[in-house]
Every structure is written in C-alpha cells, then in structure tokens.
Amino acid sequence: MAGRGVRQAVGWWLRGFARPAALTFSFALPAAAAQVMGNCLGAETTAATGDSFVDVLFFPDTAMPCKTFHSGEGCTRKNCKKIHDQGSSLLTLLGFLKGARKTMDICVFTITCDEIAEAVLEAFGRGVKVRVITDDGQAKGKGSDIQKFIDAGIPVRDDNAYTYMHHKFCVIDKKTLLNGSFNWSRQAVVGNAENLVIHKDGPVVRRFEEHFEHLWKKYER
C-alpha cells in the first residue's frame, strides 16, 4: 500500500505540470561526411556521367567455372558440373583483376582460391604493380596462396599481431574498388553467403587507397 500511495502522490504532482512539447534536434554533418553521403546518395545519377559507379556481386556461385570451357578450347566432359556460362560472380571478379593495367593493391584476410591467385599472378607477369597485405596467421594457413606471390616477387606485408588484419578489399589502378565480406577463398565462392561491392572513382575509392598506404607503411618491417 505504501508503494501505491507514493505512485499516486507522484502522479498528482506531475499533473501540475504542462506536458512538454515534442523535442526536436538539429545538427550539421561534418563537411567530409556530408560530401561522402552526397556522393553515395547521388551514385545513380552520377553513374550516367561516368563520375562514379556502384555495383554488387553476390555469392555463393552454383559451382566453380570450368577452366577448359573458358579457356576457349571447349569442354568435352560429359556431365561436367562446372559453370560454362559467363554469369557467375567469380568470373566477373576475375574480369576486373585481369583488366588491371597499372596497379593492384590487395588487402584481404584470406587468399586461398587458386583461380583468383592465378589472375593476380597473371597481372603481375604482364607488368602490373601488385602489392598484398594480409593476416599473418592466415598467410601461414593450409592452402594459402601467399607463398606463391612471394616466390613470384610480389611484395607482401602482414600485420604480425595477435589481432586480425580482417579487411577484404582491393583497389585496381587507383580507381576501382572491390570491397565486402568476400574472402578470396573457394569456400566464399561456392559455400558462403557473401557480397562484393564495386565502386569506380569517387571519394570512397580514394579513402580506401589512402588506408592501404597507411597499412603498407604500418606493416613495414
């Protein structure tokens, strides 16, 4: 009863005050944040002018691509379970890597997919300047392609820390960004639900390139 009496007394006391008007808040975005938000919101408009472009790839694919078929030789195997069409997300990703002309800055946690590694090595072999940042633990893991890169002469740096270097992005020719949840592994290609967002030009790409340079210096040993 004592508790009920207290609640009633408080209620009577509060009734003596007018109900406050609805509260409103206003704030201004920092200039940099406003610019980035404006570019993102306007991506659909600016895409038509070539100023920026945004697309997204989703995984998993139904299967890995058939190397024989996509080499141009044609696949003659009966009941081949590999992909023969051009519509897979992995083939689209490989197309971006094979289209690199000058630079390829890779910052990815796990790199174990041989098909992706081969595209990187092919780009390096035709003169593209490739740099790789990865997680030190994953670099030493089973199936890692990092040693292939090192043996080929590609400069590789890792975090050498107890924490993870968990990024998964790549900047091609300083103007195309591939970024998302997608690790460069077969499990990510045909097993996991993953995404890979593609940006061309614009402030988002520049910010990732700047961050790559920051990490490249940070992990120098």
Coordinates of C-alpha atoms in Angstrom, one line a residue:
M1 CA 0.0 0.0 0.0
A2 CA 2.9 2.4 0.8
G3 CA 4.3 1.9 -2.7
R4 CA 0.9 2.6 -4.3
G5 CA 0.5 5.7 -2.2
V6 CA 3.9 7.0 -3.4
R7 CA 3.0 6.4 -7.0
Q8 CA -0.4 8.2 -6.6
A9 CA 1.4 11.2 -5.0
V10 CA 3.9 11.4 -7.8
G11 CA 1.1 11.2 -10.3
W12 CA -0.8 14.1 -8.7
W13 CA 2.4 16.1 -8.6
L14 CA 3.2 15.5 -12.3
R15 CA -0.3 16.6 -13.3
G16 CA 0.5 20.0 -12.0
F17 CA 2.9 20.5 -15.0
A18 CA 2.1 21.1 -18.6
R19 CA 3.1 18.3 -21.0
P20 CA 6.3 19.3 -22.7
A21 CA 6.2 20.0 -26.4
A22 CA 7.7 17.4 -28.7
L23 CA 11.5 17.7 -28.6
T24 CA 13.3 18.4 -31.9
F25 CA 17.0 18.2 -32.6
S26 CA 19.1 19.6 -35.4
F27 CA 22.7 19.0 -36.2
A28 CA 25.1 19.6 -39.1
L29 CA 27.2 16.8 -40.6
P30 CA 30.9 17.4 -40.8
A31 CA 31.9 18.6 -44.3
A32 CA 33.7 15.3 -45.2
A33 CA 30.8 13.2 -44.0
A34 CA 28.3 15.3 -45.9
Q35 CA 30.4 15.0 -49.1
V36 CA 30.6 11.2 -48.8
M37 CA 26.9 10.9 -48.1
G38 CA 26.1 13.2 -51.0
N39 CA 28.2 11.1 -53.4
C40 CA 26.6 7.9 -52.2
L41 CA 23.1 9.2 -52.4
G42 CA 23.8 10.5 -55.9
A43 CA 25.5 7.4 -57.2
E44 CA 22.7 6.5 -59.5
T45 CA 22.7 10.0 -61.1
T46 CA 26.4 10.3 -61.4
A47 CA 26.8 6.9 -62.9
A48 CA 25.3 8.1 -66.1
T49 CA 28.0 10.8 -66.4
G50 CA 30.9 8.5 -65.6
D51 CA 31.8 10.2 -62.4
S52 CA 31.1 7.2 -60.2
F53 CA 29.6 3.7 -60.4
V54 CA 28.4 1.2 -57.8
D55 CA 27.5 -2.4 -58.4
V56 CA 27.5 -5.5 -56.2
L57 CA 28.3 -9.2 -56.7
F58 CA 26.6 -11.8 -54.5
F59 CA 27.9 -15.3 -53.6
P60 CA 27.8 -18.2 -53.5
D61 CA 28.0 -19.3 -57.1
T62 CA 26.5 -22.6 -58.0
A63 CA 29.9 -24.0 -58.9
M64 CA 33.4 -23.1 -59.9
P65 CA 34.0 -22.1 -63.5
C66 CA 35.1 -24.8 -66.0
K67 CA 38.7 -23.9 -66.9
T68 CA 38.6 -25.9 -70.1
F69 CA 35.5 -24.2 -71.4
H70 CA 36.5 -20.7 -70.5
S71 CA 40.0 -21.2 -72.0
G72 CA 38.3 -21.3 -75.4
E73 CA 39.1 -24.9 -76.0
G74 CA 35.6 -26.0 -75.1
C75 CA 34.6 -28.6 -72.6
T76 CA 34.1 -32.2 -73.9
R77 CA 33.5 -33.9 -70.5
K78 CA 30.1 -35.5 -70.1
N79 CA 28.1 -34.2 -67.1
C80 CA 30.6 -31.5 -66.3
K81 CA 29.4 -29.9 -63.1
K82 CA 31.5 -26.7 -63.5
I83 CA 30.0 -23.4 -64.8
H84 CA 30.0 -22.9 -68.5
D85 CA 28.3 -19.5 -68.8
Q86 CA 29.7 -16.0 -68.2
G87 CA 27.2 -15.0 -65.5
S88 CA 29.0 -16.1 -62.3
S89 CA 30.2 -13.7 -59.7
L90 CA 33.7 -15.2 -59.7
L91 CA 34.1 -14.7 -63.4
T92 CA 33.0 -11.1 -63.0
L93 CA 35.6 -10.6 -60.3
L94 CA 38.3 -12.3 -62.4
G95 CA 37.4 -10.0 -65.2
F96 CA 38.2 -7.0 -63.0
L97 CA 41.5 -8.5 -61.9
K98 CA 42.5 -9.4 -65.5
G99 CA 41.6 -5.9 -66.6
A100 CA 44.2 -4.2 -64.3
R101 CA 46.6 -2.1 -66.3
K102 CA 49.0 -0.3 -63.8
T103 CA 48.4 -1.2 -60.1
M104 CA 46.6 -3.7 -57.9
D105 CA 46.6 -3.1 -54.1
I106 CA 45.2 -6.2 -52.4
C107 CA 44.2 -6.1 -48.7
V108 CA 42.5 -9.4 -47.9
F109 CA 42.3 -11.6 -44.8
T110 CA 42.3 -15.0 -46.5
I111 CA 43.7 -15.8 -50.0
T112 CA 43.3 -19.5 -50.8
C113 CA 41.4 -19.5 -54.1
D114 CA 43.8 -20.7 -56.8
E115 CA 41.7 -19.2 -59.6
I116 CA 41.9 -15.7 -58.1
A117 CA 45.6 -16.1 -57.2
E118 CA 46.3 -17.1 -60.9
A119 CA 44.6 -13.9 -62.1
V120 CA 46.8 -11.8 -59.7
L121 CA 50.0 -13.6 -60.8
E122 CA 49.0 -13.1 -64.5
A123 CA 48.6 -9.4 -63.9
F124 CA 51.9 -9.2 -62.2
G125 CA 53.5 -11.1 -65.0
R126 CA 52.4 -8.5 -67.6
G127 CA 53.8 -5.6 -65.6
V128 CA 51.0 -4.6 -63.2
K129 CA 52.5 -3.3 -59.9
V130 CA 50.9 -5.6 -57.3
R131 CA 51.1 -5.2 -53.5
V132 CA 49.5 -7.5 -51.0
I133 CA 48.5 -7.0 -47.4
T134 CA 47.2 -10.0 -45.4
D135 CA 46.8 -11.5 -42.0
D136 CA 49.9 -13.2 -40.7
G137 CA 48.1 -16.2 -39.3
Q138 CA 46.1 -16.8 -42.5
A139 CA 49.2 -16.4 -44.7
K140 CA 50.7 -19.4 -43.0
G141 CA 47.5 -21.5 -43.1
K142 CA 46.7 -24.5 -45.2
G143 CA 46.1 -23.8 -48.8
S144 CA 47.3 -20.1 -48.6
D145 CA 48.5 -18.7 -51.9
I146 CA 50.6 -16.0 -50.2
Q147 CA 53.9 -18.0 -50.7
K148 CA 53.1 -18.2 -54.4
F149 CA 53.0 -14.4 -54.5
I150 CA 56.3 -14.1 -52.6
D151 CA 58.0 -16.7 -54.8
A152 CA 56.9 -14.7 -57.9
G153 CA 58.4 -11.5 -56.5
I154 CA 55.2 -9.8 -55.4
P155 CA 55.8 -7.6 -52.3
V156 CA 53.7 -8.9 -49.3
R157 CA 53.2 -7.5 -45.9
D158 CA 51.2 -8.8 -42.9
D159 CA 50.1 -7.5 -39.6
N160 CA 52.3 -9.7 -37.4
A161 CA 49.9 -9.3 -34.5
Y162 CA 47.6 -11.3 -32.2
T163 CA 44.6 -9.4 -33.6
Y164 CA 43.3 -9.9 -37.2
M165 CA 44.0 -7.9 -40.3
H166 CA 40.4 -8.6 -41.3
H167 CA 40.0 -6.3 -44.3
K168 CA 38.8 -7.7 -47.6
F169 CA 39.3 -5.1 -50.3
C170 CA 41.3 -4.5 -53.5
V171 CA 42.0 -1.2 -55.4
I172 CA 42.7 -1.6 -59.1
D173 CA 44.5 1.2 -61.0
K174 CA 43.7 3.5 -58.1
K175 CA 40.1 3.9 -59.5
T176 CA 38.2 0.6 -59.0
L177 CA 37.4 -0.7 -55.5
L178 CA 36.3 -4.2 -54.7
N179 CA 35.2 -4.4 -51.1
G180 CA 32.8 -6.5 -49.0
S181 CA 32.5 -9.6 -46.8
F182 CA 34.1 -11.8 -49.5
N183 CA 37.4 -13.6 -48.6
W184 CA 39.4 -14.8 -51.6
S185 CA 38.7 -18.5 -50.9
R186 CA 36.7 -21.3 -52.6
Q187 CA 34.5 -21.5 -49.5
A188 CA 33.5 -17.9 -50.1
V189 CA 32.9 -18.6 -53.8
V190 CA 30.7 -21.6 -53.7
G191 CA 29.8 -22.0 -50.0
N192 CA 29.2 -18.9 -48.0
A193 CA 26.6 -16.1 -48.4
E194 CA 28.9 -13.2 -49.3
N195 CA 28.9 -9.8 -51.1
L196 CA 31.4 -7.8 -53.0
V197 CA 30.6 -4.2 -53.7
I198 CA 32.3 -2.4 -56.7
H199 CA 33.0 1.3 -56.7
K200 CA 34.6 3.2 -59.6
D201 CA 36.2 6.6 -59.0
G202 CA 35.0 9.0 -56.3
P203 CA 35.9 9.7 -52.7
V204 CA 35.2 6.2 -51.4
V205 CA 37.9 4.7 -53.6
R206 CA 40.4 7.4 -52.6
R207 CA 39.7 6.7 -48.9
F208 CA 40.4 3.0 -49.3
E209 CA 43.6 3.7 -51.3
E210 CA 44.8 6.1 -48.6
H211 CA 44.1 3.5 -46.0
F212 CA 46.0 0.9 -47.9
E213 CA 49.0 3.2 -48.0
H214 CA 48.6 3.7 -44.2
L215 CA 48.7 0.0 -43.6
W216 CA 51.5 -0.6 -46.0
K217 CA 53.7 1.8 -44.0
K218 CA 52.4 0.5 -40.7
Y219 CA 53.3 -3.1 -41.5
E220 CA 56.8 -2.4 -42.9
R221 CA 59.5 -4.4 -41.2

